[in-house]
GROMACS .gro file of C-alpha atoms in nm:
model
  452
    1MET     CA    1   0.000   0.000   0.000
    2ASN     CA    2   0.126   0.348  -0.086
    3SER     CA    3   0.193   0.645   0.139
    4PRO     CA    4  -0.146   0.819   0.098
    5PHE     CA    5  -0.332   0.505   0.199
    6ARG     CA    6  -0.108   0.457   0.503
    7TRP     CA    7  -0.196   0.807   0.620
    8LEU     CA    8  -0.566   0.740   0.557
    9TRP     CA    9  -0.541   0.409   0.743
   10THR     CA   10  -0.358   0.569   1.038
   11GLY     CA   11  -0.615   0.846   1.064
   12ALA     CA   12  -0.899   0.593   1.054
   13GLY     CA   13  -0.743   0.398   1.341
   14LEU     CA   14  -0.687   0.706   1.557
   15SER     CA   15  -1.031   0.857   1.497
   16ASN     CA   16  -1.208   0.525   1.560
   17LEU     CA   17  -1.017   0.473   1.883
   18GLY     CA   18  -1.134   0.822   1.975
   19ASP     CA   19  -1.489   0.720   1.881
   20GLY     CA   20  -1.475   0.412   2.103
   21VAL     CA   21  -1.351   0.615   2.399
   22THR     CA   22  -1.588   0.908   2.342
   23LEU     CA   23  -1.910   0.718   2.280
   24THR     CA   24  -1.850   0.509   2.593
   25ALA     CA   25  -1.739   0.799   2.812
   26LEU     CA   26  -1.996   1.069   2.732
   27PRO     CA   27  -2.303   0.909   2.897
   28LEU     CA   28  -2.097   0.810   3.201
   29ILE     CA   29  -1.951   1.160   3.236
   30SER     CA   30  -2.302   1.307   3.226
   31LEU     CA   31  -2.420   1.054   3.485
   32ALA     CA   32  -2.130   1.142   3.715
   33ALA     CA   33  -2.220   1.510   3.673
   34GLY     CA   34  -2.568   1.445   3.813
   35ALA     CA   35  -2.769   1.424   3.491
   36SER     CA   36  -3.116   1.273   3.510
   37PRO     CA   37  -3.192   0.940   3.337
   38GLY     CA   38  -3.364   1.131   3.057
   39GLU     CA   39  -3.061   1.354   3.010
   40VAL     CA   40  -2.830   1.051   3.000
   41ALA     CA   41  -3.050   0.895   2.730
   42LEU     CA   42  -3.044   1.226   2.541
   43VAL     CA   43  -2.665   1.196   2.507
   44THR     CA   44  -2.702   0.887   2.289
   45THR     CA   45  -2.983   1.051   2.093
   46LEU     CA   46  -2.768   1.356   2.017
   47ALA     CA   47  -2.477   1.133   1.916
   48THR     CA   48  -2.683   0.927   1.671
   49ILE     CA   49  -2.940   1.168   1.529
   50ALA     CA   50  -2.699   1.318   1.276
   51TRP     CA   51  -2.717   1.033   1.023
   52PRO     CA   52  -3.092   1.056   0.955
   53ALA     CA   53  -3.090   1.436   0.991
   54PHE     CA   54  -2.768   1.530   0.812
   55GLY     CA   55  -2.635   1.219   0.636
   56LEU     CA   56  -2.749   1.318   0.285
   57HIS     CA   57  -2.594   1.663   0.318
   58ALA     CA   58  -2.271   1.504   0.443
   59GLY     CA   59  -2.250   1.305   0.120
   60TRP     CA   60  -2.298   1.622  -0.084
   61LEU     CA   61  -2.020   1.798   0.108
   62VAL     CA   62  -1.781   1.505   0.059
   63ASP     CA   63  -1.847   1.517  -0.316
   64ARG     CA   64  -1.793   1.896  -0.317
   65PHE     CA   65  -1.468   1.909  -0.121
   66PRO     CA   66  -1.159   1.684  -0.113
   67PRO     CA   67  -1.218   1.406   0.144
   68GLN     CA   68  -0.865   1.438   0.283
   69ARG     CA   69  -0.927   1.801   0.379
   70LEU     CA   70  -1.257   1.718   0.543
   71LEU     CA   71  -1.090   1.444   0.748
   72ALA     CA   72  -0.834   1.691   0.882
   73VAL     CA   73  -1.082   1.971   0.954
   74VAL     CA   74  -1.361   1.760   1.103
   75ASN     CA   75  -1.135   1.560   1.335
   76GLY     CA   76  -0.990   1.893   1.447
   77LEU     CA   77  -1.341   2.013   1.533
   78ARG     CA   78  -1.404   1.697   1.735
   79ALA     CA   79  -1.082   1.761   1.925
   80LEU     CA   80  -1.197   2.115   2.004
   81ALA     CA   81  -1.537   1.990   2.125
   82LEU     CA   82  -1.373   1.748   2.368
   83LEU     CA   83  -1.126   2.016   2.473
   84GLY     CA   84  -1.426   2.229   2.570
   85LEU     CA   85  -1.568   1.935   2.764
   86SER     CA   86  -1.234   1.889   2.940
   87ALA     CA   87  -1.239   2.255   3.042
   88ALA     CA   88  -1.596   2.224   3.172
   89ILE     CA   89  -1.502   1.919   3.381
   90ALA     CA   90  -1.190   2.089   3.516
   91LEU     CA   91  -1.392   2.399   3.614
   92ASP     CA   92  -1.694   2.190   3.724
   93THR     CA   93  -1.918   2.422   3.522
   94ALA     CA   94  -2.202   2.328   3.282
   95VAL     CA   95  -2.066   1.975   3.240
   96THR     CA   96  -2.395   1.827   3.118
   97LEU     CA   97  -2.435   2.102   2.857
   98ALA     CA   98  -2.076   2.043   2.744
   99VAL     CA   99  -2.150   1.670   2.712
  100PHE     CA  100  -2.458   1.747   2.500
  101THR     CA  101  -2.250   1.973   2.275
  102ALA     CA  102  -1.970   1.719   2.240
  103ALA     CA  103  -2.219   1.440   2.163
  104PHE     CA  104  -2.389   1.642   1.890
  105ILE     CA  105  -2.060   1.747   1.730
  106TYR     CA  106  -1.937   1.387   1.754
  107GLY     CA  107  -2.241   1.258   1.563
  108LEU     CA  108  -2.232   1.537   1.307
  109ALA     CA  109  -1.862   1.479   1.246
  110GLU     CA  110  -1.910   1.103   1.218
  111THR     CA  111  -2.127   1.145   0.908
  112LEU     CA  112  -1.850   1.343   0.738
  113VAL     CA  113  -1.560   1.128   0.857
  114ASP     CA  114  -1.720   0.795   0.764
  115THR     CA  115  -1.829   0.921   0.422
  116SER     CA  116  -1.490   1.083   0.355
  117LEU     CA  117  -1.319   0.755   0.444
  118ILE     CA  118  -1.526   0.556   0.193
  119ALA     CA  119  -1.476   0.822  -0.076
  120GLY     CA  120  -1.105   0.851   0.003
  121ILE     CA  121  -1.011   0.484  -0.040
  122PRO     CA  122  -1.052   0.479  -0.422
  123ARG     CA  123  -0.842   0.796  -0.440
  124THR     CA  124  -0.548   0.635  -0.260
  125VAL     CA  125  -0.526   0.280  -0.400
  126ALA     CA  126  -0.555   0.111  -0.737
  127ARG     CA  127  -0.881  -0.061  -0.827
  128ALA     CA  128  -0.724  -0.404  -0.788
  129GLU     CA  129  -0.637  -0.317  -0.424
  130LEU     CA  130  -0.985  -0.204  -0.315
  131THR     CA  131  -1.079  -0.526  -0.134
  132GLY     CA  132  -0.750  -0.536   0.056
  133ALA     CA  133  -0.774  -0.168   0.146
  134ASN     CA  134  -1.134  -0.194   0.268
  135SER     CA  135  -1.045  -0.508   0.466
  136ARG     CA  136  -0.761  -0.328   0.645
  137ILE     CA  137  -0.982  -0.031   0.727
  138GLU     CA  138  -1.264  -0.256   0.851
  139ALA     CA  139  -1.029  -0.459   1.072
  140THR     CA  140  -0.885  -0.140   1.219
  141ILE     CA  141  -1.234  -0.004   1.292
  142ASN     CA  142  -1.331  -0.327   1.468
  143ILE     CA  143  -1.016  -0.332   1.680
  144ALA     CA  144  -1.008   0.039   1.767
  145ASN     CA  145  -1.378   0.116   1.801
  146GLN     CA  146  -1.520  -0.205   1.948
  147LEU     CA  147  -1.233  -0.389   2.119
  148ALA     CA  148  -0.989  -0.125   2.240
  149GLY     CA  149  -1.201   0.190   2.277
  150PRO     CA  150  -1.463   0.089   2.538
  151PRO     CA  151  -1.219  -0.085   2.777
  152LEU     CA  152  -0.978   0.208   2.745
  153ALA     CA  153  -1.261   0.446   2.828
  154GLY     CA  154  -1.343   0.236   3.134
  155LEU     CA  155  -0.984   0.255   3.257
  156LEU     CA  156  -0.966   0.631   3.200
  157LEU     CA  157  -1.303   0.693   3.366
  158GLY     CA  158  -1.185   0.486   3.661
  159ALA     CA  159  -0.931   0.761   3.720
  160THR     CA  160  -1.135   1.069   3.624
  161GLY     CA  161  -1.374   1.189   3.356
  162LEU     CA  162  -1.128   1.467   3.276
  163LEU     CA  163  -0.867   1.211   3.173
  164ALA     CA  164  -1.115   1.038   2.940
  165ALA     CA  165  -1.218   1.367   2.775
  166ALA     CA  166  -0.856   1.480   2.743
  167SER     CA  167  -0.760   1.147   2.587
  168GLY     CA  168  -1.037   1.187   2.330
  169THR     CA  169  -0.901   1.534   2.254
  170GLY     CA  170  -0.555   1.389   2.198
  171LEU     CA  171  -0.674   1.104   1.975
  172TYR     CA  172  -0.882   1.332   1.752
  173SER     CA  173  -0.593   1.580   1.734
  174LEU     CA  174  -0.363   1.301   1.614
  175ALA     CA  175  -0.628   1.197   1.361
  176ALA     CA  176  -0.640   1.556   1.233
  177ILE     CA  177  -0.260   1.553   1.202
  178ALA     CA  178  -0.286   1.228   1.005
  179GLY     CA  179  -0.535   1.407   0.779
  180ILE     CA  180  -0.278   1.681   0.719
  181GLY     CA  181  -0.022   1.411   0.642
  182LEU     CA  182  -0.268   1.261   0.393
  183ILE     CA  183  -0.312   1.600   0.223
  184ARG     CA  184   0.063   1.647   0.187
  185SER     CA  185   0.120   1.288   0.078
  186MET     CA  186  -0.150   1.308  -0.191
  187HIS     CA  187  -0.007   1.641  -0.307
  188ARG     CA  188   0.337   1.485  -0.351
  189HIS     CA  189   0.177   1.179  -0.510
  190THR     CA  190  -0.006   1.386  -0.771
  191ARG     CA  191   0.299   1.603  -0.845
  192GLY     CA  192   0.507   1.298  -0.932
  193ASP     CA  193   0.456   1.021  -1.180
  194SER     CA  194   0.129   0.919  -1.019
  195ASN     CA  195  -0.025   1.245  -1.139
  196ALA     CA  196  -0.059   1.074  -1.472
  197GLY     CA  197  -0.207   0.773  -1.297
  198GLU     CA  198  -0.472   0.977  -1.124
  199ASP     CA  199  -0.562   1.149  -1.448
  200ALA     CA  200  -0.582   0.812  -1.615
  201ALA     CA  201  -0.796   0.675  -1.336
  202ASP     CA  202  -1.033   0.966  -1.368
  203SER     CA  203  -1.060   0.934  -1.744
  204HIS     CA  204  -1.097   0.557  -1.746
  205GLY     CA  205  -1.273   0.509  -1.414
  206PRO     CA  206  -1.640   0.514  -1.331
  207GLY     CA  207  -1.652   0.889  -1.274
  208ARG     CA  208  -1.496   1.213  -1.383
  209SER     CA  209  -1.207   1.393  -1.230
  210PRO     CA  210  -1.266   1.628  -0.939
  211SER     CA  211  -1.184   1.923  -1.159
  212GLU     CA  212  -1.479   1.833  -1.377
  213THR     CA  213  -1.718   1.792  -1.090
  214THR     CA  214  -1.661   1.901  -0.736
  215GLN     CA  215  -1.442   2.201  -0.812
  216GLY     CA  216  -1.599   2.295  -1.142
  217THR     CA  217  -1.791   2.606  -1.226
  218SER     CA  218  -2.123   2.428  -1.253
  219SER     CA  219  -2.142   2.272  -0.908
  220PRO     CA  220  -2.495   2.153  -0.831
  221SER     CA  221  -2.697   2.300  -0.548
  222SER     CA  222  -2.724   2.102  -0.227
  223SER     CA  223  -3.078   1.976  -0.288
  224ARG     CA  224  -3.016   1.895  -0.655
  225GLY     CA  225  -2.689   1.721  -0.575
  226ILE     CA  226  -2.852   1.513  -0.301
  227ARG     CA  227  -3.132   1.410  -0.536
  228GLU     CA  228  -2.872   1.305  -0.792
  229GLY     CA  229  -2.710   1.068  -0.542
  230ILE     CA  230  -3.045   0.921  -0.433
  231ARG     CA  231  -3.155   0.881  -0.794
  232PHE     CA  232  -2.836   0.695  -0.887
  233LEU     CA  233  -2.863   0.463  -0.586
  234PHE     CA  234  -3.221   0.358  -0.653
  235SER     CA  235  -3.185   0.340  -1.032
  236HIS     CA  236  -2.883   0.107  -1.005
  237ARG     CA  237  -3.046  -0.234  -0.961
  238LEU     CA  238  -2.752  -0.404  -0.787
  239GLN     CA  239  -2.690  -0.121  -0.540
  240ARG     CA  240  -3.062  -0.076  -0.476
  241GLU     CA  241  -3.108  -0.445  -0.398
  242LEU     CA  242  -2.803  -0.455  -0.171
  243THR     CA  243  -2.921  -0.141   0.011
  244LEU     CA  244  -3.268  -0.284   0.073
  245MET     CA  245  -3.123  -0.617   0.190
  246THR     CA  246  -2.892  -0.431   0.427
  247ALA     CA  247  -3.188  -0.232   0.561
  248ALA     CA  248  -3.384  -0.553   0.624
  249MET     CA  249  -3.090  -0.702   0.815
  250SER     CA  250  -3.047  -0.373   1.003
  251MET     CA  251  -3.404  -0.408   1.129
  252VAL     CA  252  -3.314  -0.749   1.273
  253TRP     CA  253  -3.000  -0.605   1.432
  254GLY     CA  254  -3.199  -0.314   1.576
  255ALA     CA  255  -3.452  -0.552   1.730
  256TRP     CA  256  -3.172  -0.769   1.869
  257THR     CA  257  -2.989  -0.468   2.017
  258ALA     CA  258  -3.306  -0.349   2.191
  259THR     CA  259  -3.391  -0.685   2.350
  260PHE     CA  260  -3.078  -0.898   2.386
  261VAL     CA  261  -2.977  -0.727   2.710
  262LEU     CA  262  -3.305  -0.852   2.862
  263TYR     CA  263  -3.214  -1.205   2.758
  264ALA     CA  264  -2.849  -1.196   2.864
  265VAL     CA  265  -2.831  -0.996   3.188
  266ALA     CA  266  -2.972  -1.128   3.517
  267PRO     CA  267  -3.251  -1.209   3.577
  268GLY     CA  268  -3.264  -1.307   3.208
  269PRO     CA  269  -3.203  -1.667   3.094
  270LEU     CA  270  -2.823  -1.626   3.060
  271ASN     CA  271  -2.806  -1.463   3.407
  272LEU     CA  272  -2.491  -1.261   3.325
  273SER     CA  273  -2.356  -0.966   3.517
  274SER     CA  274  -2.323  -0.630   3.342
  275ALA     CA  275  -1.947  -0.679   3.314
  276ALA     CA  276  -1.986  -1.027   3.167
  277TYR     CA  277  -2.241  -0.891   2.920
  278GLY     CA  278  -1.984  -0.639   2.797
  279TRP     CA  279  -1.731  -0.916   2.742
  280LEU     CA  280  -1.994  -1.126   2.562
  281LEU     CA  281  -2.045  -0.851   2.306
  282THR     CA  282  -1.675  -0.857   2.216
  283ALA     CA  283  -1.745  -1.192   2.047
  284MET     CA  284  -1.890  -0.999   1.753
  285ALA     CA  285  -1.579  -0.783   1.729
  286ILE     CA  286  -1.359  -1.093   1.734
  287GLY     CA  287  -1.562  -1.243   1.449
  288GLY     CA  288  -1.532  -0.918   1.256
  289ILE     CA  289  -1.157  -0.896   1.301
  290MET     CA  290  -1.102  -1.254   1.187
  291SER     CA  291  -1.322  -1.218   0.880
  292SER     CA  292  -1.172  -0.883   0.777
  293ALA     CA  293  -0.829  -1.044   0.776
  294LEU     CA  294  -0.956  -1.326   0.553
  295THR     CA  295  -1.197  -1.148   0.317
  296GLU     CA  296  -0.943  -1.080   0.043
  297ARG     CA  297  -0.833  -1.445   0.036
  298LEU     CA  298  -1.190  -1.571   0.062
  299GLN     CA  299  -1.294  -1.357  -0.233
  300ALA     CA  300  -1.014  -1.511  -0.439
  301ARG     CA  301  -1.154  -1.861  -0.371
  302PHE     CA  302  -1.530  -1.810  -0.352
  303SER     CA  303  -1.784  -1.609  -0.547
  304THR     CA  304  -1.885  -1.270  -0.414
  305THR     CA  305  -2.251  -1.375  -0.388
  306ALA     CA  306  -2.155  -1.681  -0.182
  307LEU     CA  307  -1.972  -1.457   0.064
  308LEU     CA  308  -2.269  -1.222   0.081
  309PHE     CA  309  -2.482  -1.521   0.176
  310VAL     CA  310  -2.253  -1.574   0.478
  311ASP     CA  311  -2.384  -1.251   0.629
  312ALA     CA  312  -2.745  -1.357   0.580
  313ILE     CA  313  -2.660  -1.675   0.772
  314GLY     CA  314  -2.477  -1.464   1.030
  315THR     CA  315  -2.786  -1.252   1.090
  316LEU     CA  316  -2.983  -1.571   1.151
  317GLY     CA  317  -2.709  -1.682   1.392
  318LEU     CA  318  -2.761  -1.357   1.581
  319VAL     CA  319  -3.123  -1.426   1.676
  320LEU     CA  320  -3.205  -1.796   1.632
  321PRO     CA  321  -2.994  -1.930   1.925
  322ALA     CA  322  -3.168  -1.690   2.164
  323ALA     CA  323  -3.508  -1.783   2.020
  324LEU     CA  324  -3.428  -2.149   2.090
  325GLY     CA  325  -3.306  -2.073   2.444
  326ALA     CA  326  -2.959  -2.204   2.357
  327PRO     CA  327  -2.683  -2.217   2.622
  328LEU     CA  328  -2.410  -1.955   2.643
  329PRO     CA  329  -2.149  -2.135   2.422
  330ILE     CA  330  -2.398  -2.154   2.133
  331ILE     CA  331  -2.487  -1.788   2.183
  332VAL     CA  332  -2.117  -1.700   2.159
  333VAL     CA  333  -2.079  -1.898   1.835
  334GLY     CA  334  -2.381  -1.714   1.696
  335LEU     CA  335  -2.235  -1.375   1.788
  336VAL     CA  336  -1.897  -1.459   1.632
  337THR     CA  337  -2.074  -1.573   1.314
  338ALA     CA  338  -2.286  -1.258   1.306
  339GLY     CA  339  -1.983  -1.033   1.353
  340ALA     CA  340  -1.789  -1.216   1.082
  341GLY     CA  341  -2.076  -1.209   0.834
  342SER     CA  342  -2.152  -0.842   0.897
  343THR     CA  343  -1.790  -0.745   0.835
  344ILE     CA  344  -1.767  -0.946   0.513
  345TRP     CA  345  -2.090  -0.784   0.391
  346ARG     CA  346  -1.967  -0.430   0.465
  347ILE     CA  347  -1.634  -0.486   0.292
  348ILE     CA  348  -1.782  -0.643  -0.021
  349VAL     CA  349  -2.067  -0.393  -0.054
  350ALA     CA  350  -1.820  -0.106  -0.009
  351VAL     CA  351  -1.603  -0.243  -0.291
  352ILE     CA  352  -1.906  -0.294  -0.517
  353ARG     CA  353  -2.019   0.062  -0.449
  354GLN     CA  354  -1.670   0.200  -0.517
  355GLN     CA  355  -1.646   0.004  -0.843
  356THR     CA  356  -1.992   0.089  -0.977
  357THR     CA  357  -2.041   0.449  -0.863
  358PRO     CA  358  -1.898   0.748  -1.052
  359ARG     CA  359  -1.629   0.904  -0.838
  360HIS     CA  360  -1.807   1.239  -0.820
  361LEU     CA  361  -2.113   1.065  -0.668
  362ILE     CA  362  -1.952   0.827  -0.418
  363GLY     CA  363  -2.012   1.050  -0.116
  364ARG     CA  364  -2.379   1.109  -0.194
  365VAL     CA  365  -2.453   0.749  -0.289
  366TYR     CA  366  -2.281   0.613   0.023
  367SER     CA  367  -2.457   0.858   0.254
  368ALA     CA  368  -2.797   0.787   0.094
  369SER     CA  369  -2.754   0.414   0.152
  370ARG     CA  370  -2.630   0.480   0.506
  371VAL     CA  371  -2.936   0.691   0.588
  372VAL     CA  372  -3.164   0.409   0.469
  373ASN     CA  373  -2.973   0.148   0.669
  374TRP     CA  374  -2.939   0.355   0.986
  375GLY     CA  375  -3.305   0.449   0.962
  376ALA     CA  376  -3.391   0.078   0.972
  377LEU     CA  377  -3.205   0.027   1.303
  378PRO     CA  378  -3.435   0.241   1.522
  379LEU     CA  379  -3.736   0.106   1.332
  380GLY     CA  380  -3.637  -0.249   1.426
  381ALA     CA  381  -3.572  -0.140   1.784
  382ALA     CA  382  -3.910   0.034   1.808
  383LEU     CA  383  -4.096  -0.269   1.670
  384ALA     CA  384  -3.909  -0.490   1.917
  385ALA     CA  385  -4.007  -0.259   2.203
  386LEU     CA  386  -4.371  -0.301   2.104
  387GLY     CA  387  -4.340  -0.675   2.045
  388VAL     CA  388  -4.163  -0.758   2.369
  389GLU     CA  389  -4.462  -0.632   2.568
  390THR     CA  390  -4.702  -0.874   2.398
  391LEU     CA  391  -4.484  -1.160   2.269
  392GLY     CA  392  -4.203  -1.158   2.524
  393VAL     CA  393  -3.830  -1.164   2.447
  394PRO     CA  394  -3.831  -1.510   2.280
  395GLY     CA  395  -4.117  -1.400   2.056
  396VAL     CA  396  -3.916  -1.105   1.926
  397PHE     CA  397  -3.623  -1.335   1.849
  398TRP     CA  398  -3.853  -1.578   1.667
  399ILE     CA  399  -3.985  -1.297   1.447
  400GLY     CA  400  -3.627  -1.185   1.382
  401SER     CA  401  -3.536  -1.542   1.289
  402GLY     CA  402  -3.827  -1.560   1.046
  403LEU     CA  403  -3.723  -1.232   0.885
  404SER     CA  404  -3.363  -1.357   0.861
  405ILE     CA  405  -3.477  -1.676   0.687
  406GLY     CA  406  -3.677  -1.458   0.447
  407ILE     CA  407  -3.365  -1.253   0.373
  408CYS     CA  408  -3.172  -1.575   0.302
  409GLY     CA  409  -3.445  -1.677   0.056
  410TRP     CA  410  -3.447  -1.333  -0.105
  411LEU     CA  411  -3.069  -1.341  -0.150
  412THR     CA  412  -3.080  -1.696  -0.288
  413ALA     CA  413  -3.340  -1.596  -0.548
  414ALA     CA  414  -3.144  -1.284  -0.642
  415MET     CA  415  -2.805  -1.458  -0.666
  416PRO     CA  416  -2.804  -1.537  -1.041
  417ARG     CA  417  -2.873  -1.179  -1.154
  418MET     CA  418  -2.656  -1.031  -0.877
  419LYS     CA  419  -2.367  -1.259  -0.973
  420ALA     CA  420  -2.392  -1.149  -1.337
  421ARG     CA  421  -2.387  -0.780  -1.240
  422ILE     CA  422  -2.105  -0.824  -0.988
  423ASP     CA  423  -1.895  -1.021  -1.237
  424GLU     CA  424  -1.954  -0.748  -1.494
  425ALA     CA  425  -1.848  -0.477  -1.248
  426GLU     CA  426  -1.536  -0.671  -1.148
  427ALA     CA  427  -1.443  -0.730  -1.513
  428GLU     CA  428  -1.486  -0.360  -1.591
  429ALA     CA  429  -1.274  -0.266  -1.289
  430GLU     CA  430  -1.000  -0.509  -1.398
  431ALA     CA  431  -1.004  -0.373  -1.754
  432GLU     CA  432  -0.991  -0.015  -1.625
  433ALA     CA  433  -0.699  -0.100  -1.397
  434GLU     CA  434  -0.509  -0.253  -1.689
  435ALA     CA  435  -0.584   0.049  -1.907
  436GLU     CA  436  -0.474   0.282  -1.627
  437ALA     CA  437  -0.148   0.092  -1.581
  438GLU     CA  438  -0.080   0.105  -1.956
  439VAL     CA  439  -0.141   0.480  -1.970
  440ILE     CA  440   0.090   0.537  -1.672
  441PHE     CA  441   0.361   0.323  -1.830
  442ASN     CA  442   0.336   0.504  -2.165
  443LEU     CA  443   0.346   0.845  -2.000
  444LYS     CA  444   0.651   0.746  -1.796
  445VAL     CA  445   0.827   0.624  -2.110
  446ASP     CA  446   0.732   0.943  -2.292
  447LYS     CA  447   0.856   1.154  -2.002
  448GLN     CA  448   1.188   0.972  -1.985
  449SER     CA  449   1.239   0.999  -2.362
  450LYS     CA  450   1.204   1.379  -2.342
  451ARG     CA  451   1.475   1.416  -2.079
  452PRO     CA  452   1.802   1.560  -2.217
   0.00000   0.00000   0.00000
């Protein structure tokens, strides 16, 4: 992997470690400051409301401005928000208000950072390296955000909330510095021989160059640009079908998230303590880390549609063991399978989207799909909250299992046409990569022949 990708990768790791610390620490800091239960719940609401409220606009911004600059600026803003929280804690003044502000800025920034990351990967690696690059990013997110971040936040909060907030400030500051490194690295990259490569990629790739789109004189308005991304997503049959399947699975995950704690923690059937419940959830992260390390090799041996089917099975593994009242070891196996399948799905769908979306639309198309998928999570949770009152916890898991089986059937029926479209996209990407390499080689030869 080249220097720009290494900077992008480093920044992703630092910002996601900051996310893991921040998202865990903010509700606990507000609780320690004397916030009411409603105010503590509001922290999570403020941290998550940005995707449905602002996600589409985030995609438009990412397509209007270079992703590497947004990564530097937005992570810097997150660092400033947590610096303000640190000052409030140190002065013991308006801590709850500072937590609310930090949570809102965190969520708002997440829409821009996540979208910039997806849009930035195709700008830093060749098309043939997309699966490997997405796998590395996904593994890093799993490790930093899910495995390392929450326990680190617990250790820091054990000392003082100020230390946790200050650590978040430091991590986001380092992520902003990595963004600056990415800007400089890409500038050097485009000034050298790879300038020809980027031009070739833009002319041969799925989209146009940034100069023709995001920095042109005919930039679309926000509303028109957002509509363009939504229209592309839902007119592209493969992406539309994958987005709707992801939304259906997100509903199952939302229902599981809302009710599994009732099943796992005492006096539920598993009778776990709160601490043991936290460790149980790391099983999904472990599955995700293992699968992200293997996705590139698995894709070389198995068809893409077969790997997508693994996630449908993983979603079933998330809910069916609990519906059956399975013992803890079977529950753990189900969580590992679910985490592995979810990671494989995200990597493969990201690559498909990067291969089949014009570059100038990647931000808007990604954010539109993310809004649909994230909107399905609270819908599933709300339906589970209604269902658990009448059907009980096992009843919710049985409905989730039925929906998961339906998704497996849907995917099975769609496999032939999806396989044809995926194979076509992969063949086009391979041909474009070969054409790009040939153009770069010819330009290098031409450049060397002109030297005195």
